[in-house]
Amino acid sequence: MGETLVLVKNLEKSFNGEKILGGISLKVERGEVIGIVGPNGTGKSTLVKILAEAERPDLGEVSIKGRLSVLYQEDYLLPWKKLRDNLCLGLKLMGRECNPIVFARKLGIDKFLERYPKEVSGGTRRKAAIVRALLPDVDVLVLDEPFTGLDTESKDTLLSIVGEFAKANKAVLIVSHQLEELFRVVDRVYVLRGRPAEVKKVLRREEIGKGTV
């Protein structure tokens, strides 16, 4: 067994008196790529925000070892800053150097770095948000619907990057409705169902794609 970098135990969360998460437990070990799937409304993005400490759980335990970077469903780009400045904002606030060109070139947005968000397409903005999440040197990478709005080539590139992260002994957690892409890279999948959401199945790589989701 590898070192556990993300550990979630019996996580519960309610909004306006309605319970959304009903005791979620999962773990991600170093070198693993884990998927989370489930219908809309099962609290997957809420779970992501709790991992990022953007939301607090009502009950349960969340333990993350090392540094974390998150891609949210929304791009959260600052409209008054050029893409280059948006990509580097987090690193600069930490007093660290930033050179986004390698990941920007891989995802085909290097020629747009001097443009403002309103001057580029939604797909380019999504790629910019992905690059921003990839830039920090982190131990845990959390991606919420990373394949949405991407062309086939960009999806393949992102999958390759995710695989490189795992090979570098990092932990990756991906929330996605796009199962074909997700199943190409994950080691295990947590299947959420119900409201409040619970983990109904945990599928190993050899079980994925056999009609069991």
XYZ file of C-alpha atoms in Angstrom:
213
model
C 0.000 0.000 0.000
C 1.217 3.499 -0.849
C 1.116 6.596 1.279
C -2.385 8.045 1.567
C -2.375 11.709 0.529
C -6.139 12.313 0.626
C -8.329 10.731 3.284
C -12.038 11.512 3.648
C -14.039 9.853 6.436
C -17.818 9.992 6.917
C -18.159 13.430 5.338
C -21.558 15.117 5.712
C -22.734 18.459 4.346
C -26.120 20.190 4.259
C -27.388 23.381 2.627
C -30.527 25.136 3.864
C -31.465 22.123 5.955
C -31.114 19.618 3.093
C -28.353 17.055 3.439
C -26.245 16.807 0.274
C -23.424 14.495 1.378
C -24.471 11.606 3.580
C -21.281 10.154 4.966
C -18.758 10.027 2.109
C -15.501 8.156 2.664
C -12.656 7.785 0.160
C -8.893 7.864 -0.133
C -6.277 8.648 -2.749
C -2.793 7.217 -2.433
C 0.452 8.585 -3.812
C 0.763 7.655 -7.486
C -2.971 7.029 -7.932
C -5.541 8.605 -10.214
C -9.006 8.342 -8.664
C -12.313 9.124 -10.354
C -15.596 10.270 -8.848
C -18.781 9.807 -10.876
C -22.472 10.171 -10.208
C -25.616 11.971 -11.381
C -26.059 15.716 -11.129
C -26.978 16.818 -7.639
C -24.963 14.208 -5.761
C -22.610 16.779 -4.301
C -19.481 16.050 -6.312
C -18.528 19.712 -6.696
C -19.389 20.306 -3.036
C -16.892 17.587 -2.160
C -14.273 19.320 -4.324
C -14.867 22.625 -2.537
C -14.529 20.932 0.847
C -11.207 19.414 -0.205
C -10.091 22.891 -1.278
C -11.293 24.339 2.054
C -13.697 26.607 0.171
C -16.545 24.914 2.097
C -16.605 23.414 5.577
C -18.174 20.015 6.238
C -20.844 19.618 8.898
C -19.387 16.333 10.091
C -16.538 14.050 9.152
C -12.809 14.221 8.627
C -10.679 15.469 5.743
C -6.931 14.928 5.767
C -4.629 16.068 2.959
C -0.876 15.609 3.060
C 1.186 18.116 1.156
C 0.136 20.912 -1.189
C -3.136 20.892 -3.131
C -4.165 22.485 -6.443
C -7.773 22.580 -7.648
C -9.518 23.060 -10.984
C -13.121 24.147 -10.410
C -15.960 23.874 -12.921
C -15.935 27.675 -13.227
C -12.820 29.245 -14.729
C -12.625 32.130 -12.194
C -10.388 34.179 -14.507
C -10.057 37.849 -13.573
C -11.456 39.801 -16.562
C -9.136 42.795 -16.062
C -5.979 40.675 -16.248
C -4.413 39.061 -19.307
C -4.310 35.281 -19.458
C -0.608 35.178 -18.559
C -1.259 37.190 -15.401
C -4.278 35.047 -14.530
C -2.222 31.878 -14.844
C 0.580 33.208 -12.674
C -1.430 35.088 -10.056
C -1.384 32.328 -7.439
C 2.326 31.662 -7.746
C 3.193 35.358 -7.658
C 1.120 35.833 -4.498
C 3.287 33.129 -2.940
C 6.426 34.926 -4.088
C 7.327 32.208 -6.577
C 8.461 32.448 -10.167
C 5.994 31.508 -12.884
C 6.548 30.425 -16.461
C 3.318 29.044 -17.943
C 4.646 28.501 -21.451
C 5.241 24.721 -21.271
C 1.722 23.736 -20.222
C 0.229 26.582 -22.285
C 1.977 25.253 -25.394
C 0.887 21.679 -24.657
C -2.759 22.775 -24.522
C -2.409 25.148 -27.468
C -3.057 28.468 -25.739
C 0.478 29.924 -25.778
C -0.489 32.388 -28.528
C -3.302 33.802 -26.376
C -1.329 34.625 -23.226
C -1.348 38.383 -23.871
C -5.108 38.509 -24.436
C -7.856 39.210 -21.906
C -10.437 36.517 -21.041
C -13.191 38.307 -22.998
C -11.008 38.175 -26.123
C -10.768 34.373 -26.268
C -13.211 31.492 -26.608
C -14.783 29.550 -23.759
C -12.605 26.575 -24.637
C -9.459 28.685 -24.376
C -10.585 30.059 -21.013
C -11.145 26.497 -19.815
C -7.659 25.498 -20.931
C -6.262 28.553 -19.149
C -7.937 27.455 -15.922
C -6.446 23.976 -16.383
C -2.955 25.372 -16.931
C -3.318 27.521 -13.802
C -4.158 24.399 -11.784
C -1.212 22.479 -13.243
C 1.457 25.127 -12.683
C 2.091 24.847 -8.910
C 4.388 22.080 -7.708
C 1.820 20.188 -5.636
C 1.308 16.743 -4.143
C -2.441 16.514 -4.826
C -4.258 17.638 -7.977
C -8.078 17.837 -7.919
C -9.877 18.351 -11.249
C -13.628 19.056 -11.441
C -14.997 18.288 -14.932
C -11.655 18.937 -16.647
C -12.702 17.554 -20.063
C -15.693 19.870 -20.547
C -15.229 22.163 -23.550
C -12.024 20.499 -24.731
C -11.404 19.164 -28.226
C -10.222 15.574 -28.673
C -6.551 16.499 -29.004
C -6.643 18.604 -25.832
C -8.376 15.802 -23.936
C -5.623 13.403 -24.984
C -2.976 15.925 -23.913
C -4.600 16.418 -20.512
C -4.853 12.670 -19.964
C -1.148 12.368 -20.750
C -0.336 15.146 -18.262
C -2.443 13.442 -15.576
C -0.565 10.208 -16.201
C 2.734 12.063 -15.807
C 1.567 13.490 -12.474
C 0.763 10.012 -11.213
C 4.105 8.650 -12.398
C 5.755 11.499 -10.489
C 4.258 9.970 -7.325
C 1.539 12.574 -6.948
C -2.160 11.949 -6.257
C -4.873 12.971 -8.729
C -8.626 13.065 -8.123
C -10.935 13.683 -11.090
C -14.667 14.410 -11.037
C -16.209 13.887 -14.464
C -19.342 12.944 -16.370
C -17.225 12.075 -19.411
C -16.639 8.440 -18.571
C -14.791 7.450 -21.743
C -11.960 9.861 -21.012
C -12.030 9.250 -17.268
C -11.817 5.482 -17.581
C -8.666 5.728 -19.701
C -6.578 7.042 -16.822
C -8.069 6.134 -13.423
C -6.970 3.365 -11.063
C -10.228 3.349 -9.100
C -13.650 4.981 -9.399
C -15.985 5.986 -6.575
C -19.622 5.883 -7.702
C -21.926 8.274 -5.832
C -25.695 7.825 -5.725
C -28.664 9.265 -3.886
C -29.496 12.448 -2.030
C -27.855 12.667 0.394
C -25.083 11.131 -1.667
C -23.336 7.973 -0.559
C -20.603 5.840 -2.098
C -22.481 2.978 -3.738
C -19.558 1.257 -5.447
C -15.794 1.404 -5.664
C -14.549 -0.011 -8.964
C -10.986 -1.154 -9.537
C -9.321 -0.659 -12.911
C -10.098 -4.201 -14.028
C -13.813 -3.676 -13.315
C -14.136 -0.381 -15.159
C -16.021 -0.378 -18.451
C -17.951 -3.583 -17.812
C -21.313 -1.916 -17.379
C -20.969 -1.726 -13.610
C -21.253 2.066 -13.177
